[in-house]
Short mmCIF file of C-alpha atoms in Angstrom, two decimals:
data_model
loop_
_atom_site.label_atom_id
_atom_site.label_comp_id
_atom_site.label_asym_id
_atom_site.label_seq_id
_atom_site.Cartn_x
_atom_site.Cartn_y
_atom_site.Cartn_z
CA MET A 1 -23.31 29.88 -1.37
CA GLU A 2 -19.60 30.61 -2.65
CA TRP A 3 -17.97 27.34 -4.00
CA TRP A 4 -14.90 27.56 -1.61
CA LEU A 5 -17.01 27.63 1.23
CA LEU A 6 -19.15 24.89 0.20
CA LEU A 7 -16.31 22.83 -0.34
CA SER A 8 -14.67 23.45 2.95
CA LEU A 9 -18.17 22.81 4.97
CA ILE A 10 -18.31 19.39 2.90
CA LEU A 11 -14.86 18.50 3.97
CA VAL A 12 -15.26 19.69 7.73
CA CYS A 13 -18.50 17.37 7.77
CA LEU A 14 -16.90 14.41 6.32
CA LEU A 15 -13.88 14.88 8.79
CA LEU A 16 -16.40 15.21 11.91
CA LEU A 17 -18.06 12.23 10.59
CA ILE A 18 -15.02 10.21 10.36
CA PHE A 19 -13.60 11.38 13.98
CA ILE A 20 -16.72 10.19 15.84
CA GLY A 21 -16.31 6.79 14.60
CA VAL A 22 -18.78 6.12 11.76
CA PRO A 23 -16.82 4.23 8.75
CA ILE A 24 -15.36 5.63 5.85
CA ALA A 25 -18.13 3.97 3.49
CA PHE A 26 -21.12 5.21 5.77
CA SER A 27 -19.24 9.02 6.02
CA LEU A 28 -19.12 9.59 2.33
CA GLY A 29 -22.70 7.77 1.77
CA ALA A 30 -24.61 9.70 4.04
CA LEU A 31 -22.72 12.89 3.29
CA SER A 32 -23.23 12.26 -0.52
CA LEU A 33 -27.03 11.36 -0.06
CA THR A 34 -27.47 14.49 1.95
CA LEU A 35 -25.80 16.58 -0.76
CA VAL A 36 -27.93 14.89 -3.69
CA LEU A 37 -31.23 15.98 -1.73
CA VAL A 38 -30.22 19.10 -0.93
CA PHE A 39 -28.66 20.51 -3.97
CA LEU A 40 -30.21 18.23 -6.64
CA GLY A 41 -33.47 16.98 -5.35
CA PRO A 42 -35.30 13.98 -4.67
CA ASP A 43 -35.91 13.11 -8.27
CA LYS A 44 -32.21 12.84 -9.03
CA LEU A 45 -32.02 9.74 -6.37
CA MET A 46 -32.04 7.50 -9.17
CA LEU A 47 -28.34 8.62 -9.86
CA VAL A 48 -27.29 7.05 -6.88
CA SER A 49 -28.11 3.68 -7.93
CA THR A 50 -26.94 4.11 -11.38
CA THR A 51 -23.51 5.77 -10.15
CA ALA A 52 -22.96 2.88 -7.95
CA PHE A 53 -23.65 0.26 -10.42
CA GLY A 54 -21.50 1.54 -12.96
CA GLN A 55 -18.72 1.66 -10.49
CA ILE A 56 -19.01 -1.78 -9.42
CA ASN A 57 -19.68 -3.12 -12.79
CA ASN A 58 -15.96 -2.73 -13.91
CA PHE A 59 -13.98 -6.09 -14.83
CA ALA A 60 -10.85 -4.51 -13.36
CA LEU A 61 -12.23 -4.80 -10.05
CA ALA A 62 -12.10 -8.48 -10.25
CA ALA A 63 -8.43 -8.22 -9.65
CA ILE A 64 -8.93 -7.12 -6.12
CA PRO A 65 -10.71 -10.17 -4.62
CA LEU A 66 -8.38 -12.54 -6.70
CA PHE A 67 -5.11 -10.78 -5.20
CA ILE A 68 -6.44 -10.60 -1.72
CA PHE A 69 -7.13 -14.47 -2.05
CA MET A 70 -3.84 -15.41 -3.51
CA ALA A 71 -2.29 -13.56 -0.56
CA GLU A 72 -4.11 -15.27 2.04
CA ILE A 73 -3.10 -18.72 0.25
CA ILE A 74 0.38 -18.04 0.49
CA LEU A 75 0.23 -16.73 4.10
CA HIS A 76 -1.65 -20.09 5.09
CA SER A 77 1.25 -21.77 3.02
CA GLY A 78 4.02 -20.73 5.43
CA VAL A 79 5.82 -19.41 2.40
CA SER A 80 7.07 -16.37 4.18
CA THR A 81 8.53 -18.51 7.05
CA ASP A 82 10.42 -20.41 4.33
CA ALA A 83 11.57 -17.27 2.92
CA PHE A 84 12.86 -15.57 6.09
CA ASP A 85 14.86 -18.63 6.92
CA MET A 86 16.65 -18.84 3.69
CA LEU A 87 17.43 -15.36 3.81
CA SER A 88 18.55 -15.15 7.22
CA LYS A 89 21.00 -17.85 6.16
CA TRP A 90 22.62 -15.54 3.61
CA THR A 91 22.54 -12.21 5.25
CA GLY A 92 23.23 -13.65 8.74
CA ARG A 93 26.93 -12.43 8.73
CA LEU A 94 26.17 -8.89 7.47
CA PRO A 95 25.62 -6.18 10.10
CA GLY A 96 22.22 -6.42 11.22
CA GLY A 97 21.69 -9.23 8.97
CA LEU A 98 18.51 -10.95 10.47
CA ALA A 99 16.84 -7.23 10.08
CA VAL A 100 17.98 -7.25 6.64
CA ALA A 101 16.85 -10.50 6.00
CA SER A 102 13.65 -9.33 7.27
CA GLN A 103 13.31 -6.23 4.74
CA LEU A 104 13.99 -8.65 1.90
CA THR A 105 11.22 -10.79 2.93
CA CYS A 106 8.74 -7.99 2.97
CA THR A 107 9.85 -6.91 -0.42
CA LEU A 108 9.03 -10.53 -1.50
CA PHE A 109 6.12 -10.92 0.48
CA ALA A 110 4.85 -7.40 -0.71
CA SER A 111 4.99 -8.76 -4.47
CA VAL A 112 2.59 -11.16 -3.96
CA SER A 113 0.21 -9.54 -1.16
CA GLY A 114 -0.72 -6.20 -2.29
CA ALA A 115 -1.53 -4.83 1.26
CA SER A 116 0.90 -3.36 4.10
CA THR A 117 -0.86 -4.60 6.92
CA ALA A 118 -0.97 -8.27 5.48
CA THR A 119 2.84 -8.11 4.93
CA ALA A 120 3.68 -6.52 8.02
CA ALA A 121 1.57 -9.24 10.06
CA ALA A 122 3.02 -12.22 7.95
CA VAL A 123 6.72 -11.04 8.23
CA GLY A 124 6.59 -9.69 12.02
CA ARG A 125 5.11 -12.95 13.15
CA ILE A 126 8.21 -14.86 11.92
CA ALA A 127 10.98 -12.25 12.27
CA VAL A 128 10.37 -10.03 15.43
CA PRO A 129 10.49 -12.95 18.02
CA GLU A 130 13.71 -14.31 15.92
CA MET A 131 15.32 -11.19 16.03
CA LEU A 132 14.50 -10.85 19.58
CA SER A 133 15.73 -13.96 20.86
CA ARG A 134 18.82 -13.41 19.09
CA GLY A 135 19.75 -10.13 21.07
CA TYR A 136 18.74 -7.76 18.67
CA GLU A 137 17.73 -4.21 19.92
CA LYS A 138 13.93 -3.99 20.33
CA ARG A 139 13.19 -0.75 18.66
CA LEU A 140 15.60 -1.62 15.64
CA SER A 141 13.62 -4.77 15.46
CA CYS A 142 10.17 -3.81 15.82
CA GLY A 143 10.67 -0.24 13.72
CA SER A 144 12.28 -2.11 10.81
CA ILE A 145 9.44 -4.44 10.18
CA ALA A 146 6.69 -1.90 10.57
CA ALA A 147 8.39 0.23 7.94
CA GLY A 148 9.54 -2.91 5.46
CA GLY A 149 5.59 -4.08 5.56
CA ALA A 150 4.41 -0.51 4.66
CA LEU A 151 6.26 -1.57 1.23
CA GLY A 152 3.32 -3.90 0.28
CA ALA A 153 1.18 -0.64 -0.59
CA LEU A 154 3.60 0.14 -3.29
CA ILE A 155 5.28 -2.79 -4.60
CA PRO A 156 2.57 -4.48 -7.11
CA PRO A 157 0.26 -5.94 -6.86
CA SER A 158 -1.19 -2.97 -4.76
CA ILE A 159 -4.61 -2.77 -4.01
CA TYR A 160 -4.43 0.91 -3.67
CA MET A 161 -3.11 1.18 -7.03
CA ILE A 162 -6.26 -0.85 -8.48
CA ILE A 163 -8.84 1.27 -6.47
CA TYR A 164 -6.66 4.46 -7.84
CA GLY A 165 -6.76 3.40 -11.58
CA THR A 166 -10.38 2.24 -11.34
CA LEU A 167 -11.48 5.67 -9.73
CA VAL A 168 -9.15 7.76 -12.26
CA GLU A 169 -9.78 5.43 -15.57
CA GLU A 170 -6.21 4.83 -15.68
CA SER A 171 -4.01 1.79 -16.61
CA ILE A 172 -3.88 -0.49 -13.59
CA GLY A 173 -0.81 -2.09 -15.58
CA GLN A 174 1.06 1.11 -15.45
CA LEU A 175 0.37 2.10 -12.05
CA PHE A 176 1.77 -1.49 -11.28
CA MET A 177 5.01 -0.72 -13.24
CA GLY A 178 5.42 2.61 -11.60
CA GLY A 179 5.64 1.34 -8.11
CA VAL A 180 8.23 -1.30 -9.04
CA VAL A 181 11.10 1.00 -9.21
CA PRO A 182 10.25 3.23 -5.85
CA GLY A 183 9.42 0.24 -3.81
CA LEU A 184 12.79 -1.61 -4.61
CA MET A 185 14.54 2.18 -4.18
CA LEU A 186 13.11 2.66 -0.71
CA SER A 187 13.69 -1.21 0.09
CA GLY A 188 17.27 -0.32 -0.55
CA MET A 189 17.27 2.49 1.39
CA PHE A 190 16.01 0.93 4.48
CA ILE A 191 18.60 -2.13 3.71
CA THR A 192 21.39 0.30 3.71
CA TYR A 193 20.38 2.50 6.60
CA ILE A 194 20.35 -1.03 8.97
CA ILE A 195 23.62 -2.07 7.72
CA ILE A 196 25.42 1.61 8.10
CA ARG A 197 23.53 1.93 11.73
CA CYS A 198 24.40 -1.70 13.12
CA ALA A 199 28.03 -1.31 11.56
CA ILE A 200 28.57 1.64 13.74
CA SER A 201 26.76 0.11 16.83
CA PRO A 202 27.20 -3.74 16.79
CA GLN A 203 25.67 -4.28 20.02
CA LEU A 204 22.24 -3.39 18.40
CA ALA A 205 22.38 -6.73 16.32
CA PRO A 206 24.54 -9.57 17.09
CA ARG A 207 25.65 -11.53 13.94
CA VAL A 208 24.52 -15.13 13.33
CA GLU A 209 27.44 -17.37 13.44
CA GLY A 210 27.80 -21.24 12.67
CA ILE A 211 25.93 -21.04 9.06
CA THR A 212 27.74 -23.43 6.55
CA TRP A 213 27.59 -22.63 2.84
CA ARG A 214 25.92 -26.18 2.44
CA GLU A 215 22.97 -24.89 4.71
CA ARG A 216 22.83 -21.58 2.51
CA TRP A 217 22.87 -23.47 -0.75
CA ARG A 218 20.08 -26.18 0.59
CA SER A 219 17.94 -23.43 1.82
CA LEU A 220 17.32 -21.61 -1.76
CA TYR A 221 14.72 -24.37 -2.69
CA LYS A 222 12.37 -22.51 -0.11
CA VAL A 223 11.92 -19.46 -2.19
CA TRP A 224 11.74 -20.70 -5.47
CA ALA A 225 7.86 -21.01 -5.48
CA ILE A 226 6.93 -17.46 -4.46
CA LEU A 227 9.82 -16.12 -6.35
CA PHE A 228 8.41 -17.75 -9.49
CA LEU A 229 5.05 -16.44 -8.82
CA ALA A 230 6.46 -12.76 -8.24
CA LEU A 231 8.17 -12.71 -11.26
CA ALA A 232 5.53 -14.40 -13.37
CA MET A 233 2.92 -11.57 -12.56
CA LEU A 234 5.64 -8.80 -12.88
CA ILE A 235 6.67 -9.82 -16.19
CA SER A 236 2.92 -10.79 -17.86
CA ILE A 237 2.03 -7.37 -16.73
CA TYR A 238 5.01 -5.60 -18.15
CA LEU A 239 4.70 -7.82 -21.63
CA GLY A 240 1.05 -7.21 -21.64
CA ILE A 241 0.42 -10.82 -21.88
CA ALA A 242 -2.73 -10.43 -19.84
CA THR A 243 -5.16 -7.81 -17.80
CA PRO A 244 -4.24 -7.73 -14.10
CA ALA A 245 -7.54 -9.67 -13.32
CA GLU A 246 -6.47 -12.34 -15.41
CA ILE A 247 -3.14 -12.42 -14.00
CA ALA A 248 -4.76 -12.40 -10.54
CA GLY A 249 -7.05 -15.42 -11.21
CA VAL A 250 -3.92 -17.51 -12.85
CA GLY A 251 -1.83 -16.20 -9.47
CA CYS A 252 -4.56 -17.75 -7.34
CA PHE A 253 -4.26 -21.12 -8.87
CA LEU A 254 -0.63 -21.21 -8.58
CA ALA A 255 -0.82 -20.16 -4.90
CA LEU A 256 -3.10 -23.24 -4.60
CA VAL A 257 -0.76 -25.33 -6.28
CA ILE A 258 2.16 -24.17 -4.06
CA GLY A 259 0.41 -24.59 -0.96
CA PHE A 260 -0.41 -28.20 -1.70
CA ALA A 261 2.98 -28.85 -3.08
CA TYR A 262 4.02 -27.64 0.39
CA ARG A 263 1.64 -30.12 2.16
CA ARG A 264 0.71 -27.20 4.44
CA LEU A 265 -2.57 -26.07 3.01
CA THR A 266 -5.53 -27.77 4.96
CA TRP A 267 -9.26 -27.27 3.66
CA LYS A 268 -9.82 -25.48 6.91
CA ALA A 269 -7.22 -22.68 6.18
CA ILE A 270 -8.51 -22.64 2.49
CA LYS A 271 -12.25 -22.02 4.14
CA GLY A 272 -10.66 -19.13 6.31
CA ALA A 273 -8.96 -17.56 3.43
CA PHE A 274 -12.24 -17.52 1.52
CA LEU A 275 -14.25 -15.80 4.48
CA SER A 276 -11.09 -13.42 4.94
CA THR A 277 -11.22 -12.42 1.33
CA CYS A 278 -15.00 -11.98 1.16
CA ARG A 279 -14.68 -9.71 4.51
CA ILE A 280 -11.99 -7.41 2.98
CA THR A 281 -13.84 -7.40 -0.61
CA CYS A 282 -17.07 -6.47 0.63
CA PHE A 283 -15.44 -3.74 2.74
CA ILE A 284 -13.56 -2.39 -0.19
CA GLY A 285 -16.92 -2.53 -2.24
CA TRP A 286 -18.77 -0.38 -0.34
CA VAL A 287 -16.18 2.20 0.07
CA LEU A 288 -15.90 2.28 -3.57
CA VAL A 289 -19.38 2.76 -4.07
CA ALA A 290 -19.50 5.50 -1.60
CA ALA A 291 -16.43 7.35 -2.74
CA SER A 292 -17.91 7.16 -6.40
CA LEU A 293 -20.82 8.73 -5.46
CA PHE A 294 -19.11 11.34 -3.53
CA GLY A 295 -16.78 12.13 -6.53
CA PHE A 296 -19.90 12.45 -8.67
CA VAL A 297 -21.72 14.97 -6.45
CA LEU A 298 -18.60 17.02 -6.05
CA SER A 299 -18.30 16.94 -9.95
CA TYR A 300 -21.93 17.74 -10.41
CA LEU A 301 -21.37 20.90 -8.37
CA GLN A 302 -18.52 21.87 -10.07
CA LEU A 303 -16.08 22.30 -6.93
CA PRO A 304 -13.12 20.49 -8.17
CA GLN A 305 -13.41 22.13 -11.51
CA GLN A 306 -13.56 25.47 -9.84
CA LEU A 307 -10.71 24.58 -7.41
CA SER A 308 -8.54 23.87 -9.93
CA GLN A 309 -9.64 27.11 -12.03
CA TRP A 310 -8.87 28.95 -9.12
CA LEU A 311 -5.29 27.68 -8.62
CA VAL A 312 -4.56 28.13 -12.48
CA GLU A 313 -5.86 31.90 -12.06
CA GLN A 314 -3.69 32.41 -9.10
CA SER A 315 -0.66 31.55 -11.47
CA ALA A 316 0.82 29.41 -8.72
CA SER A 317 3.73 27.22 -9.48
CA PRO A 318 2.42 23.67 -10.44
CA TRP A 319 5.19 22.44 -8.02
CA LEU A 320 4.14 24.57 -5.13
CA VAL A 321 0.75 23.05 -5.57
CA ILE A 322 1.94 19.33 -5.25
CA VAL A 323 4.09 20.19 -2.53
CA GLY A 324 1.09 21.69 -0.83
CA ILE A 325 -0.89 18.22 -1.67
CA ASN A 326 1.56 16.18 -0.10
CA ILE A 327 1.54 18.24 3.17
CA ILE A 328 -2.06 17.74 3.17
CA LEU A 329 -1.61 14.01 2.70
CA ILE A 330 0.87 13.62 5.34
CA PHE A 331 -1.55 15.63 7.99
CA LEU A 332 -4.37 13.31 6.79
CA GLY A 333 -2.08 9.88 7.32
CA CYS A 334 -1.76 10.93 10.71
CA ILE A 335 -5.87 10.65 11.55
CA MET A 336 -6.78 8.59 8.60
CA ASP A 337 -6.19 5.18 7.27
CA PRO A 338 -4.62 5.42 3.69
CA ALA A 339 -7.58 3.84 1.61
CA GLY A 340 -9.91 6.57 3.53
CA ILE A 341 -7.38 9.05 2.25
CA LEU A 342 -7.36 7.82 -1.13
CA LEU A 343 -11.21 7.95 -1.60
CA VAL A 344 -11.75 11.32 -0.02
CA THR A 345 -9.17 13.20 -1.62
CA ILE A 346 -8.84 11.89 -5.23
CA PRO A 347 -12.23 13.43 -6.62
CA ILE A 348 -10.61 16.89 -5.56
CA PHE A 349 -6.94 16.34 -6.40
CA VAL A 350 -7.09 14.77 -9.53
CA PRO A 351 -8.85 17.30 -11.40
CA ILE A 352 -6.36 19.86 -10.17
CA ILE A 353 -3.20 17.73 -11.29
CA LYS A 354 -4.52 17.19 -14.65
CA ALA A 355 -5.28 20.80 -15.08
CA LEU A 356 -1.76 21.42 -13.77
CA GLY A 357 -0.26 19.31 -16.55
CA PHE A 358 0.88 16.52 -14.47
CA ASP A 359 0.75 12.61 -15.20
CA PRO A 360 -2.11 10.84 -13.65
CA VAL A 361 0.04 7.58 -13.23
CA TRP A 362 2.91 9.66 -11.78
CA PHE A 363 0.53 11.29 -9.24
CA GLY A 364 -1.26 8.23 -8.30
CA VAL A 365 2.27 6.17 -7.70
CA MET A 366 3.30 9.34 -5.60
CA PHE A 367 0.25 9.29 -3.83
CA VAL A 368 0.87 5.75 -2.72
CA VAL A 369 4.56 6.63 -1.61
CA ASN A 370 3.17 9.31 0.40
CA THR A 371 0.27 7.53 2.04
CA GLU A 372 2.50 4.28 2.78
CA MET A 373 4.01 6.78 5.66
CA ALA A 374 0.35 6.73 6.97
CA GLN A 375 0.98 3.04 7.96
CA ILE A 376 3.67 3.97 10.45
CA THR A 377 2.77 7.68 11.42
CA PRO A 378 1.20 8.06 14.93
CA PRO A 379 -1.53 8.14 16.12
CA LEU A 380 -3.13 5.72 13.64
CA GLY A 381 -0.37 3.82 12.03
CA LEU A 382 -1.76 0.27 11.48
CA ASN A 383 1.32 -1.30 11.22
CA LEU A 384 2.79 0.05 14.49
CA TYR A 385 -0.49 -1.50 16.34
CA ILE A 386 0.25 -4.83 14.49
CA ILE A 387 3.62 -5.19 15.47
CA LYS A 388 2.64 -4.12 19.02
CA GLY A 389 0.26 -7.26 19.04
CA ILE A 390 2.88 -9.56 17.80
CA ALA A 391 5.54 -8.14 19.91
CA PRO A 392 6.35 -9.60 23.69
CA SER A 393 4.94 -7.58 26.57
CA ASN A 394 8.18 -5.78 27.33
CA VAL A 395 8.13 -4.04 23.67
CA SER A 396 5.89 -0.67 24.33
CA LEU A 397 4.32 1.25 21.48
CA LYS A 398 6.45 3.90 22.27
CA ASP A 399 9.48 1.64 21.53
CA ILE A 400 8.02 0.83 17.80
CA LEU A 401 7.32 4.11 17.40
CA ILE A 402 10.97 5.42 18.05
CA GLY A 403 12.14 2.41 15.79
CA ALA A 404 10.19 3.44 13.16
CA GLY A 405 11.10 7.28 13.07
CA PRO A 406 14.22 6.78 11.24
CA PHE A 407 12.36 4.90 8.19
CA MET A 408 9.99 7.84 8.23
CA LEU A 409 12.55 10.17 7.57
CA LEU A 410 13.76 7.44 4.57
CA ASP A 411 10.08 7.61 3.43
CA SER A 412 10.04 11.36 3.21
CA VAL A 413 13.26 11.28 1.32
CA GLY A 414 11.80 8.72 -0.97
CA LEU A 415 8.87 10.91 -1.57
CA ALA A 416 11.09 14.03 -2.54
CA LEU A 417 12.85 11.93 -4.85
CA VAL A 418 10.22 10.60 -6.79
CA ILE A 419 8.74 14.36 -6.81
CA ILE A 420 11.79 15.89 -8.04
CA PHE A 421 12.53 12.96 -10.23
CA PRO A 422 9.36 11.94 -11.72
CA GLN A 423 11.20 9.44 -14.26
CA ILE A 424 11.91 6.93 -11.04
CA ILE A 425 8.06 6.63 -11.67
CA LEU A 426 7.50 6.80 -15.12
CA TRP A 427 10.61 5.24 -16.75
CA LEU A 428 9.55 1.65 -16.43
CA PRO A 429 5.67 2.33 -17.80
CA SER A 430 7.22 4.24 -20.70
CA THR A 431 9.07 0.86 -21.72
CA MET A 432 5.85 -1.37 -21.39
CA MET A 433 4.67 -3.41 -24.36
#
């Protein structure tokens, strides 16, 4: 069978399994086992266990449960509530001040959460009811939080970057640093859009009145803890003081200290954080095992290598290939969650971009910028449904989708910028010690 026909058949079977509701880990695992039996033979089944063990037996993966647990502790500590309260006092006089405060809170919480859904849920639970009660237009209120929450996938510590770095064997620290500038850039673009739109149409977002300078200054103490935690992690990674896994361990300890210092962290909350961390970590572990086996089988059959060679022989422009990859990712974002997209496509795309001479760190961060849009892209945008669950009953999913539309366009502009100007991603990693 021709390599392109076999690769197409494999991808069609995988998409069919996903469409009929088979979880991504089981889809990848079942298809990989079938390929092993058909093309490698039963005597090669031992490779399944050795490949799985080799993937999981990786110290870098220890960062995943630690960062998840840290985010759960911060969430139960109510720090996100304090951050929104402080920022709303300082930005209330701006056009769309509460929406601006929501974006800043999303950016701040993203720097300690590592996941977009957690960021959207934590900030949305506070900000959406507050904005609606103040007379903010419901589409702007909900759409802005859905988009701002997606920054959790990009701003370090990003779970997706840990997975990518593990699969591709690239520096997770450099990937983290590569996401800082694009994350801040997108956050700044969202805030600028909100201010301009609300300045043109003030009825969308009434300004908050009656806040004194005394109240503003007194509110600053509420964010010192989360700000200290975020900066300490970023500076440690940048200076190479410790590995991401070691920094995640210290972050967990500091998050517990902060939670107990605020006197909001109960033993029941800690138990809930442990259980949630176990569930998410087990899910990620199974998916990683299945994805590593899938990538091993594809590589054994020489399918990614032959696809790379074919593209090089066609003398296609490398940048045209990158545009094509991004179009495929945008399409997949409509029907798959970002973790699934990452694990299905990385074994195919990374050999191609390496053959074309692109930096894997740049590609990894660009990949996350693209899949960030998947969080607010219908019909499977997870953040859209999270905000729908938080918002009052008079807010429809259509309202949230329309509100998120302008932010999708801004995400597209941000994606174009990091493709045209790779140094947006690569500058900070290049200065690391």
